Amino acid sequence: MDKQFREDIEGLRAVAVLSVVIFHFGVGGLPGGFIGVDVFFVISGYLISGLLLNELDRTGRIDLWRFYGRRARRLLPLSLLVTVVTLLVAVFILSPSEQLFAAKGGLASSLYASNFFFMTQLADYFAPESELNPFLHTWSLSVEEQFYLVWPALLLLLWRRRPTARSMAISMSVLAVLSFALCLWLSYRKQPWAFYASPTRAWEFLFGALAALKPVTDWARRSRAAVSLGWLGMAGLGATLLLLTEEARFPGWIALVPAVATVAILISGASHQRGGPDAFLKTSVMQWLGKHSYSIYLWHWPIIVYANLLELGDPITRIALCSALTLICAATSFRLVEHPVRASGWLAANPLRSVRLGAALTAAGSVIALSTAQAALVFSARPEHAALIAAMKEMPVASGSSENCLIGFKQSEPVTCNFGSSEARKTVVLFGDSHADQWSTPLALLAEEQGWRLVTLLKASCPVSQITDYSPRLRRLWPECTEWRRRAIEKIIDLDADLVIVSQMSSGYVTGPWSARGKYSASYAQWEQGLKSSLEPLRAANVPVLLLRDSPSPREDLANCVARARWRGIPETSCDVPRSIALDPEISVLERKLATAVGARFADLSAQFCNDELCPAVDSGILVYRDTNHLTNDTAERQVQALRLLLEEHVLVSQNNL
C-alpha cells in the first residue's frame, strides 16, 4: 500500500460515520446504517496492515513501541475526554442505578474491553434496553484496540516464518476463514458473541489486510477493471445500507457484503485512476467528515442517548439539535485535543513517552469510572432509590422460583410448577408468556388461601395464540415456541383442570407500535384465528377457560423514569402514560368476542392499573411497572382481591373469604 495520504479513504470514513450516526439518530432511510462499523473495521485492517507491511519491507522488523505510541496518541486523549464528560453529565440525568451501569461501561471502555462487557450484559445490540447506556458505541473501539494490540506481533511472526507476499496472503486468508467460520457458527447459536467478540470480527480486519498486500495494489494500478470494481463496491455498500434491517442475523453471511464492498472500494482507490468513486469521496464535505470521523463517532451516541432521555423537543427538532451538538463537540475536541496530541513532535520523538501517556490516560479513565461507580452505589443506597431498585429486581412467584417455571427461548418441553395445596381437589392452570407469569404472584397467594392447586405453564415471549412463531431475540423462526404450545395444551387437557387462565402480551405480537416482530407481526385477523386454534381444543375437552385481557404496556421504562424523576427532583407523575398508548382497544374487543364464540370467559382488569385517561407509573406510593411492560411484584400482589371476585363464580373461592 502507498504511504501517501489517501483522500478516498478519508471520504470512505465519512460514509461509515454518517451511516452509523443516521442509524442511531433514527433519521430513517438507512436501516442498515449500523454496518458503518464494519466499514471502519475493514479500513482499519487495510491502513494498519499497510503501514506494518511497509515497515517490514523496509526494515525487516516492527517497532512495537512506536506503533503502540502512535495508537495511544491517536485514540486515548479524546476517548478520556468523552468518558469524563459522559460520566459527568450522567450524574445530572441518569438515576443512581443507571449511573452505576454507565460507570461500568465507562470502566470497560477505558480498559478496552467494552465489547466483552456488553456481550455479557445485553442480550441484543438492537434491543431497547441497549439504548440506555451512553458507552454502548465503544464496543467497536474496543474491538479495534484489541486488534491493534495483537495484530502487529502476529504479523511479525507470519513475516519471519516466510517473508513473501504469497505466504502472507495464504496465512491471512486461513486466519480470515477461521474467524469468519467462528462468526458464522456463533451467529446461529449465540448471536451477541458473534456480534461483539473480537475473534469473530477479526476476519473483517483481515480482509482489509489482504487488500493492502503489494500484489493487490499492483494489480489495481495495471487494470482498468479497478474502476468498475470501485463502483461495484459502492453499489454493494449502498444496497446494504438501504436494504439490510435489524431483523437480519448479523453478522452472519450478510456481513460479507459490506466487508467485500469496502475492500473493492479500497482496491479501486489504490489504482489512482480516473472515473472511480473517488470524485464523490474526495469532496470537501466528505473530507471534513472523514477527518473528524473519530470525534463524531465518540460524541454522537452519548448525545442522542441523553437527548432521548430528556425528550428534547419533537423528533425532528431533537435530531437537528443532536446533529449540531455532535458537530460542534467533534470540531472543538479535534482542534483542542485530538489533533494537537496526535501531531505532538515532542511525544513522537520518543515512543515511550506516548506509551506512558497512554498508560496514564488508561489509568485516569479507570479511576474516574470507578469513582463514579462508587458514588452511584452510595446514591443507590438511599431509601427512596433502594426501594425502587428492589421493586425492579423482585420477580413474580413463578419465574422467581428455582424450578425454571418460566422457560427460556430454546426450550420446548413444558415445565409445570405447582403452588398451593398439593392434595387439593381443585386445580387452576396459568398458561402463557411472561405477562401470564405476572399473575402467578396473586394466584399463588389465592391458591394457598383457598386450598386449591395452581399449576403454571409459562414460556418467555411465546404466545398462546397460534401465529407465525418468530423470536426477535434469536432472530429466526421459532419452532421451540410452536412445540411448547402444542405440548402445553396436551398437558392442560391431561390435568383435567377446573379452570385455565390464559394471559399473554397480546399487543406485543400484533402489528403496531407495541410489536418488535417486524414482518412477522400478526394481523388482527391472524391473531384472532391463532387464539381460536389454541382455545378450541381446550373447550372441546370441556376445560373451562378464562381469557385475561393483557395488562397495559406503557412502552417506556417507567421504573427508570420514576428513578430519574426522584433523582432530579421532578414530579413522578411526569412518567404517567396515556391510556391510549398503553392499551389497544381493538385487541380487547376482538378477544372478548372470540371468548364468547368458543364458550370461554373474558375478563378485563385494566381498571386496576389505569383510569379513564392515564396509567400511573406510581400508585399509592407503589411502583406499578418494573420495566417497559411488566408489573412489579408489589402491584401484582395488590390484585388478589380483584381475582377473588373474578374467580368466585368458578367456585374456586369460598364465599366466607370474600
XYZ file of C-alpha atoms in Angstrom:
658
model
C 0.000 0.000 0.000
C 1.225 3.527 -0.759
C 2.434 5.600 2.159
C 0.828 8.732 0.675
C -2.349 10.178 2.140
C -5.448 8.648 0.582
C -8.303 11.155 0.263
C -10.639 8.404 -0.897
C -10.142 6.580 2.413
C -10.919 9.776 4.303
C -14.141 10.013 2.314
C -14.921 6.375 2.987
C -14.555 7.089 6.697
C -17.165 9.799 6.227
C -19.541 7.307 4.612
C -19.034 4.950 7.556
C -19.592 7.512 10.304
C -22.555 9.116 8.535
C -24.193 5.702 8.181
C -23.826 4.943 11.889
C -24.967 8.392 13.034
C -28.017 8.419 10.752
C -28.964 4.963 12.001
C -28.507 5.858 15.679
C -30.318 9.178 15.347
C -33.305 7.368 13.861
C -33.464 9.596 10.807
C -34.830 6.790 8.655
C -33.914 5.754 5.148
C -30.783 3.812 6.142
C -31.989 0.778 8.103
C -28.621 -0.885 7.534
C -26.614 2.084 8.781
C -25.105 0.004 11.560
C -22.774 -1.606 9.000
C -20.739 1.590 9.069
C -18.841 -0.081 11.894
C -17.913 -2.955 9.566
C -16.604 -0.429 7.052
C -14.407 1.039 9.790
C -13.082 -2.418 10.656
C -12.019 -3.127 7.070
C -10.452 0.335 6.711
C -8.506 -0.169 9.951
C -7.220 -3.553 8.808
C -6.176 -2.024 5.488
C -4.371 1.020 6.879
C -2.675 -0.612 9.853
C -1.571 -3.656 7.877
C -0.327 -1.448 5.064
C 1.813 0.594 7.444
C 3.193 -2.503 9.156
C 3.895 -4.295 5.876
C 5.742 -1.239 4.570
C 7.830 -1.176 7.742
C 8.593 -4.871 7.423
C 9.544 -4.425 3.791
C 11.918 -1.555 4.639
C 13.479 -2.775 7.881
C 12.509 -6.415 8.352
C 11.076 -5.597 11.774
C 8.238 -3.753 13.507
C 8.925 -1.108 16.116
C 6.145 -2.118 18.512
C 6.722 0.757 20.928
C 6.442 3.288 18.129
C 3.309 1.586 16.830
C 1.590 1.490 20.221
C 2.688 5.052 20.904
C 1.033 6.264 17.690
C -2.174 4.429 18.577
C -2.146 5.887 22.094
C -1.743 9.457 20.797
C -4.429 8.910 18.164
C -7.129 7.292 20.281
C -6.792 7.775 24.017
C -6.793 11.531 24.771
C -10.141 12.156 23.108
C -11.545 8.902 24.465
C -10.744 10.033 28.013
C -12.323 13.440 27.421
C -15.565 11.908 26.144
C -15.590 9.415 29.020
C -15.225 12.170 31.631
C -17.869 14.408 30.057
C -20.291 11.497 29.580
C -19.974 10.375 33.203
C -20.300 13.932 34.465
C -23.495 14.543 32.500
C -24.830 11.158 33.666
C -24.852 12.425 37.257
C -27.384 15.109 36.296
C -29.599 12.994 34.030
C -29.486 9.307 34.963
C -30.823 7.648 38.088
C -28.248 6.173 40.500
C -28.715 2.633 39.199
C -28.307 3.874 35.616
C -25.235 5.847 36.660
C -23.754 2.632 38.013
C -24.357 0.794 34.733
C -22.919 3.723 32.770
C -19.856 3.818 35.037
C -19.283 0.111 34.417
C -19.481 0.791 30.690
C -17.020 3.660 31.097
C -14.626 1.431 33.021
C -14.860 -1.306 30.399
C -14.253 1.258 27.670
C -11.210 2.666 29.494
C -9.795 -0.858 29.726
C -10.516 -1.575 26.019
C -12.978 -4.323 26.929
C -16.430 -2.793 26.488
C -17.272 -5.279 23.736
C -16.938 -8.154 26.215
C -18.803 -6.157 28.881
C -21.821 -5.532 26.662
C -21.641 -9.059 25.281
C -22.416 -10.370 28.774
C -24.759 -7.579 29.887
C -27.040 -7.097 26.889
C -28.913 -9.790 25.029
C -29.031 -7.791 21.822
C -27.336 -4.663 20.426
C -30.665 -3.638 18.866
C -32.819 -4.270 21.939
C -34.494 -1.237 23.591
C -32.510 -1.651 26.816
C -29.322 -1.145 24.807
C -30.286 2.481 24.259
C -29.803 3.389 27.929
C -26.019 3.069 28.176
C -24.087 6.044 26.784
C -20.990 3.883 26.275
C -22.582 1.205 24.089
C -20.890 2.516 20.943
C -17.440 1.979 22.449
C -17.745 -1.774 21.861
C -16.407 -1.301 18.325
C -13.499 0.824 19.556
C -12.565 -1.957 21.981
C -12.606 -4.462 19.119
C -10.247 -2.197 17.155
C -7.943 -1.680 20.130
C -7.754 -5.424 20.731
C -6.842 -5.868 17.072
C -4.125 -3.220 17.382
C -2.774 -4.998 20.441
C -2.465 -8.430 18.824
C -2.014 -7.897 15.092
C 1.477 -6.298 14.895
C 3.123 -9.132 16.835
C 1.194 -11.769 14.875
C 2.036 -10.141 11.565
C 5.702 -10.067 12.539
C 5.589 -13.806 13.319
C 3.989 -14.539 9.939
C 6.635 -12.458 8.186
C 9.529 -14.158 9.941
C 8.091 -17.563 9.122
C 8.171 -16.823 5.375
C 8.502 -13.193 4.182
C 6.813 -13.499 0.799
C 3.589 -11.920 -0.394
C 2.179 -15.316 -1.343
C 2.905 -16.818 2.060
C 1.464 -13.783 3.840
C -1.674 -13.935 1.702
C -2.174 -17.627 2.469
C -1.665 -17.129 6.214
C -4.020 -14.139 6.332
C -6.636 -16.000 4.296
C -6.519 -19.000 6.627
C -6.948 -16.740 9.665
C -9.801 -14.881 7.954
C -11.604 -18.122 7.085
C -11.251 -19.426 10.649
C -12.515 -16.149 12.104
C -15.456 -15.997 9.701
C -16.346 -19.632 10.373
C -16.462 -18.885 14.098
C -18.526 -15.780 13.408
C -20.981 -17.733 11.283
C -21.283 -20.555 13.805
C -21.940 -18.194 16.721
C -24.366 -16.079 14.686
C -26.728 -19.047 14.750
C -26.014 -20.144 18.313
C -25.008 -17.170 20.448
C -25.556 -14.081 18.347
C -24.332 -11.470 20.889
C -20.956 -13.221 20.995
C -20.724 -13.189 17.206
C -21.628 -9.502 17.181
C -19.361 -8.203 19.945
C -16.348 -10.529 20.190
C -13.081 -9.506 18.543
C -12.195 -13.056 17.322
C -15.488 -13.162 15.383
C -14.802 -9.748 13.853
C -11.132 -10.302 13.059
C -11.918 -11.510 9.541
C -13.084 -8.006 8.583
C -9.731 -6.524 9.584
C -8.012 -9.367 7.735
C -10.000 -8.620 4.581
C -8.552 -5.123 4.772
C -5.084 -6.557 5.386
C -5.335 -8.767 2.294
C -6.298 -5.740 0.200
C -3.163 -3.955 1.421
C -0.780 -6.586 0.022
C 1.500 -5.293 -2.732
C 0.323 -7.740 -5.460
C -3.240 -6.460 -4.957
C -2.293 -2.783 -5.220
C -0.040 -3.520 -8.216
C -2.960 -5.204 -9.973
C -5.193 -2.210 -9.217
C -2.737 0.167 -10.923
C -2.464 -2.019 -14.029
C -6.087 -2.961 -14.593
C -8.905 -0.705 -15.820
C -11.259 -3.134 -14.076
C -10.285 -1.449 -10.801
C -12.544 1.496 -11.690
C -15.563 -0.758 -12.212
C -14.660 -2.625 -9.046
C -14.935 0.599 -7.083
C -18.404 1.331 -8.385
C -19.494 -2.244 -7.686
C -18.266 -1.738 -4.130
C -20.243 1.484 -3.768
C -23.331 -0.257 -5.141
C -22.908 -3.126 -2.680
C -22.425 -0.729 0.200
C -25.447 1.335 -0.840
C -27.655 -1.727 -1.220
C -26.651 -2.955 2.230
C -27.364 0.419 3.824
C -30.779 0.630 2.166
C -31.972 -2.973 2.404
C -30.398 -4.556 5.482
C -32.513 -4.359 8.649
C -32.129 -5.116 12.344
C -34.037 -8.357 11.781
C -31.092 -9.893 9.919
C -28.964 -12.448 11.719
C -25.974 -10.169 11.871
C -23.007 -10.576 11.420
C -23.635 -13.935 9.693
C -23.337 -14.394 5.938
C -24.749 -10.975 5.155
C -21.778 -9.209 6.777
C -19.704 -10.354 3.799
C -21.468 -7.802 1.596
C -20.328 -4.572 3.302
C -16.906 -6.052 4.040
C -16.263 -7.136 0.435
C -17.763 -3.879 -0.866
C -15.366 -1.868 1.301
C -12.423 -3.944 0.086
C -13.477 -3.265 -3.511
C -13.576 0.498 -2.902
C -10.161 0.441 -1.208
C -8.579 -1.530 -4.056
C -10.144 0.800 -6.595
C -8.778 3.835 -4.769
C -5.290 2.349 -4.797
C -5.346 2.398 -8.602
C -5.312 6.232 -8.722
C -7.306 6.012 -11.955
C -9.959 8.491 -13.028
C -13.620 7.549 -13.233
C -13.982 5.688 -9.958
C -15.997 6.700 -6.884
C -13.077 8.896 -5.748
C -14.704 12.034 -7.143
C -17.505 11.754 -4.583
C -15.308 10.591 -1.725
C -12.828 13.441 -2.238
C -15.366 16.270 -1.981
C -14.640 18.832 0.728
C -17.644 17.843 2.837
C -16.670 14.176 2.826
C -13.069 15.080 3.612
C -14.095 17.179 6.617
C -16.401 14.474 7.928
C -13.777 11.791 7.406
C -11.125 13.875 9.137
C -13.404 14.298 12.163
C -14.970 10.814 11.968
C -13.389 9.544 15.189
C -14.573 12.599 17.129
C -18.029 12.410 15.582
C -18.324 8.729 16.411
C -17.288 9.206 20.039
C -19.624 12.134 20.716
C -22.770 11.242 18.795
C -24.005 8.318 20.889
C -23.987 9.822 24.403
C -25.538 12.977 22.932
C -28.502 11.117 21.406
C -28.917 8.916 24.498
C -29.192 11.907 26.809
C -31.360 13.872 24.379
C -33.829 10.978 24.153
C -33.957 10.595 27.926
C -34.612 14.320 28.345
C -37.160 14.207 25.486
C -35.756 17.385 23.967
C -38.392 18.671 21.566
C -40.126 16.693 18.856
C -38.128 14.026 16.987
C -37.122 16.309 14.101
C -36.000 19.101 16.425
C -34.133 16.570 18.554
C -32.247 15.176 15.551
C -31.308 18.688 14.428
C -30.087 19.650 17.906
C -28.117 16.427 18.325
C -26.534 16.773 14.886
C -25.443 20.336 15.584
C -24.112 19.487 19.037
C -22.243 16.449 17.706
C -20.511 18.504 15.021
C -19.645 21.289 17.455
C -18.201 18.869 20.015
C -16.330 16.950 17.320
C -14.806 20.050 15.732
C -13.849 21.595 19.066
C -12.347 18.463 20.588
C -10.481 17.667 17.368
C -8.904 21.093 17.333
C -8.100 21.321 21.043
C -7.353 17.693 21.974
C -7.211 15.087 19.229
C -5.046 16.842 16.633
C -2.574 18.614 18.993
C -1.730 15.403 20.849
C -1.518 13.286 17.723
C 0.724 15.818 15.977
C 2.926 16.499 19.004
C 6.572 16.389 17.905
C 7.746 16.032 21.484
C 5.657 12.884 22.004
C 6.509 11.462 18.579
C 10.231 11.919 19.171
C 10.244 9.280 21.898
C 7.765 6.392 21.514
C 7.946 5.558 25.216
C 6.574 8.996 26.052
C 3.468 8.213 24.043
C 3.173 4.770 25.609
C 3.469 6.280 29.087
C 0.859 8.863 28.149
C -1.444 6.055 27.030
C -0.937 4.194 30.305
C -1.636 7.359 32.285
C -4.820 8.078 30.317
C -5.979 4.482 30.745
C -5.404 4.675 34.485
C -7.156 8.055 34.704
C -10.230 6.806 32.845
C -10.403 3.704 35.031
C -10.088 5.688 38.271
C -12.746 8.197 37.199
C -15.140 5.421 36.176
C -14.554 3.512 39.424
C -15.107 6.680 41.463
C -18.341 7.352 39.596
C -19.487 3.786 40.230
C -18.716 4.105 43.935
C -20.677 7.354 44.150
C -23.606 5.724 42.328
C -23.594 2.876 44.854
C -23.824 5.407 47.683
C -26.699 7.205 45.971
C -28.452 3.886 45.269
C -28.395 3.021 48.969
C -30.631 5.963 49.834
C -34.045 4.636 50.923
C -36.052 6.239 48.120
C -33.791 4.684 45.487
C -33.124 1.389 47.237
C -36.869 0.719 47.352
C -37.202 1.299 43.600
C -34.220 -0.915 42.800
C -35.656 -3.685 44.976
C -39.048 -3.392 43.250
C -37.409 -3.617 39.812
C -35.448 -6.721 40.750
C -38.165 -8.725 42.526
C -39.598 -11.356 40.215
C -43.052 -12.995 40.234
C -43.532 -16.153 42.271
C -43.234 -18.484 39.260
C -40.199 -17.049 37.447
C -38.607 -16.159 40.759
C -38.644 -19.763 41.928
C -35.738 -22.142 41.452
C -37.784 -24.569 39.335
C -37.373 -22.895 35.920
C -41.093 -22.155 35.778
C -40.755 -19.537 33.012
C -38.735 -21.474 30.467
C -36.282 -19.806 28.102
C -36.138 -19.282 24.366
C -34.528 -22.553 23.296
C -36.589 -24.901 25.459
C -39.643 -26.660 24.094
C -40.507 -29.160 26.837
C -43.231 -27.657 29.070
C -42.352 -27.264 32.746
C -45.170 -27.472 35.279
C -44.755 -25.746 38.628
C -47.174 -26.261 41.490
C -48.222 -23.761 44.130
C -50.771 -24.012 46.913
C -52.057 -27.323 48.196
C -50.514 -30.438 46.635
C -53.536 -32.525 47.720
C -56.186 -30.082 46.530
C -59.257 -31.296 44.688
C -59.416 -28.191 42.523
C -56.732 -27.212 40.023
C -56.170 -23.909 38.258
C -53.700 -23.664 35.379
C -51.942 -20.430 34.426
C -50.971 -20.611 30.749
C -48.984 -18.042 28.750
C -45.856 -15.937 28.473
C -44.112 -13.586 30.918
C -47.279 -11.480 31.139
C -49.055 -14.551 32.469
C -46.168 -15.001 34.891
C -47.139 -11.655 36.477
C -50.376 -13.211 37.695
C -48.572 -16.127 39.352
C -47.957 -13.994 42.454
C -51.584 -13.177 43.373
C -52.837 -16.559 42.120
C -50.321 -18.433 44.290
C -51.494 -16.401 47.284
C -55.109 -17.278 46.473
C -54.262 -20.934 45.991
C -52.659 -21.050 49.431
C -55.556 -19.193 50.979
C -58.333 -21.179 49.302
C -56.754 -24.629 49.392
C -56.542 -25.295 45.678
C -53.578 -26.027 43.453
C -52.064 -23.593 40.971
C -50.139 -25.128 38.053
C -48.116 -22.852 35.782
C -47.177 -23.492 32.165
C -45.112 -20.500 31.048
C -42.634 -19.695 28.275
C -40.992 -16.302 27.801
C -42.123 -14.342 24.712
C -44.138 -17.281 23.359
C -47.820 -16.503 22.678
C -50.690 -18.861 23.349
C -52.143 -17.782 20.023
C -51.009 -19.954 17.095
C -49.369 -17.383 14.838
C -46.086 -17.422 12.920
C -43.634 -18.082 15.710
C -40.640 -15.790 15.377
C -38.165 -14.738 18.058
C -36.753 -11.192 17.774
C -34.056 -12.188 20.260
C -32.960 -15.303 18.356
C -33.618 -13.569 15.012
C -35.166 -16.664 13.471
C -38.348 -18.622 13.160
C -39.058 -20.281 16.465
C -40.179 -23.941 16.328
C -39.432 -24.278 20.063
C -42.398 -22.000 20.761
C -44.691 -23.943 18.428
C -43.724 -27.243 20.018
C -44.029 -25.907 23.567
C -47.531 -24.585 22.903
C -48.704 -27.891 21.433
C -47.331 -29.920 24.330
C -48.617 -27.451 26.911
C -52.169 -27.713 25.576
C -51.926 -31.505 25.747
C -50.705 -31.307 29.354
C -53.553 -28.999 30.331
C -56.118 -31.408 28.906
C -54.493 -34.307 30.783
C -54.592 -32.330 34.030
C -58.409 -32.127 33.853
C -58.158 -28.629 35.333
C -61.087 -26.810 36.893
C -60.004 -23.618 35.168
C -57.325 -22.452 32.739
C -56.341 -18.803 32.929
C -54.810 -17.606 29.662
C -52.729 -14.441 29.644
C -50.222 -13.064 27.151
C -48.733 -9.827 25.865
C -51.231 -9.629 23.013
C -50.107 -6.251 21.701
C -46.508 -7.462 21.520
C -47.376 -9.943 18.794
C -49.841 -7.938 16.696
C -48.829 -5.392 14.073
C -48.476 -1.996 15.692
C -46.228 0.167 17.873
C -46.015 -2.454 20.645
C -44.502 -5.199 18.484
C -40.813 -5.829 17.765
C -41.532 -8.712 15.366
C -41.405 -6.670 12.147
C -42.835 -8.542 9.181
C -43.661 -11.480 11.456
C -46.179 -9.445 13.449
C -49.670 -10.905 13.200
C -52.629 -9.026 11.785
C -55.717 -8.745 13.975
C -57.397 -11.454 11.869
C -54.392 -13.766 12.229
C -54.300 -13.146 15.969
C -57.993 -13.990 16.280
C -57.669 -17.177 14.258
C -54.499 -18.208 16.097
C -56.078 -17.713 19.515
C -59.164 -19.593 18.411
C -56.980 -22.518 17.296
C -55.468 -22.760 20.781
C -58.646 -22.300 22.821
C -60.897 -24.644 20.846
C -59.056 -27.884 21.841
C -59.341 -26.869 25.495
C -63.052 -26.147 25.219
C -63.581 -29.353 23.234
C -62.123 -31.201 26.219
C -64.580 -29.337 28.481
C -61.806 -27.355 30.156
C -63.165 -24.019 31.474
C -61.132 -21.111 30.090
C -60.720 -17.591 31.444
C -59.026 -15.232 28.994
C -57.466 -12.259 30.768
C -57.024 -9.004 28.924
C -53.333 -8.150 28.776
C -52.079 -5.711 31.375
C -51.311 -2.232 29.995
C -47.947 -1.869 28.241
C -46.611 1.678 28.596
C -43.809 1.128 26.049
C -41.497 3.251 28.204
C -39.270 2.103 31.049
C -41.391 3.613 33.792
C -39.262 2.208 36.611
C -36.166 4.067 35.432
C -38.313 7.085 34.574
C -39.532 7.254 38.178
C -36.000 6.735 39.465
C -34.769 9.621 37.303
C -37.649 11.803 38.453
C -36.804 11.185 42.110
C -33.122 11.840 41.470
C -33.749 15.067 39.569
C -36.498 16.274 41.890
C -39.286 16.414 39.309
C -42.849 15.045 39.773
C -43.219 11.292 39.382
C -46.473 11.962 37.560
C -44.346 13.089 34.613
C -43.843 9.363 33.982
C -47.567 8.586 33.727
C -48.600 7.239 30.327
C -51.848 7.993 28.448
C -54.261 5.067 28.458
C -54.487 5.290 24.664
C -50.769 4.430 24.415
C -50.730 1.612 26.963
C -53.846 -0.261 25.807
C -55.039 -1.419 22.401
C -58.862 -1.441 22.499
C -59.166 -3.290 19.183
C -57.423 -6.375 20.553
C -59.666 -6.271 23.617
C -62.845 -6.179 21.529
C -61.539 -8.991 19.337
C -60.599 -11.235 22.266
C -63.888 -10.618 24.079
C -65.906 -11.668 21.010
C -63.701 -14.694 20.436
C -64.018 -15.843 24.041
C -67.802 -15.698 23.765
C -67.711 -17.585 20.457
C -65.706 -20.519 21.837
C -67.533 -20.653 25.169
C -64.791 -19.110 27.282
C -64.952 -16.163 29.657
C -63.165 -12.857 29.115
C -62.036 -10.581 31.939
C -60.687 -7.054 31.786
C -58.739 -5.909 34.851
C -57.159 -2.872 33.209
C -59.112 -0.605 35.575
C -56.789 -1.860 38.299
C -53.892 -0.105 36.548
C -55.374 2.788 34.566
C -58.099 5.378 34.954
C -60.049 6.784 32.032
C -57.107 8.866 30.843
C -53.823 7.734 32.381
C -51.895 4.696 33.503
C -49.914 5.935 36.528
C -46.288 4.957 36.998
C -46.730 5.061 40.776
C -49.978 4.175 42.545
C -50.372 4.922 46.250
C -46.605 5.004 46.633
C -46.081 1.668 44.852
C -44.142 1.400 41.588
C -46.503 -0.140 39.014
C -44.026 -1.368 36.372
C -40.536 -2.824 36.718
C -39.669 -2.136 33.060
C -41.479 -1.199 29.851
C -44.372 -3.647 30.231
C -44.115 -5.951 33.269
C -45.896 -5.262 36.546
C -43.888 -5.132 39.749
C -44.481 -7.886 42.238
C -45.907 -5.359 44.719
C -48.504 -4.271 42.166
C -49.337 -7.875 41.307
C -49.906 -8.725 44.981
C -52.498 -5.972 45.167
C -54.625 -7.809 42.595
C -55.614 -10.606 44.986
C -58.988 -9.056 45.813
C -59.816 -8.415 42.143
C -59.015 -12.046 41.357
C -61.114 -13.247 44.308
C -64.155 -11.528 42.840
C -63.345 -12.814 39.385
C -62.961 -16.452 40.445
C -65.958 -16.567 42.751
C -68.330 -17.835 40.080
C -65.951 -20.691 39.241
C -66.472 -21.968 42.802
C -62.760 -21.591 43.301
C -63.186 -19.008 46.028
C -65.365 -19.673 49.044
C -67.943 -17.077 49.983
C -66.671 -16.606 53.542
C -63.370 -15.328 52.194
C -64.944 -12.501 50.188
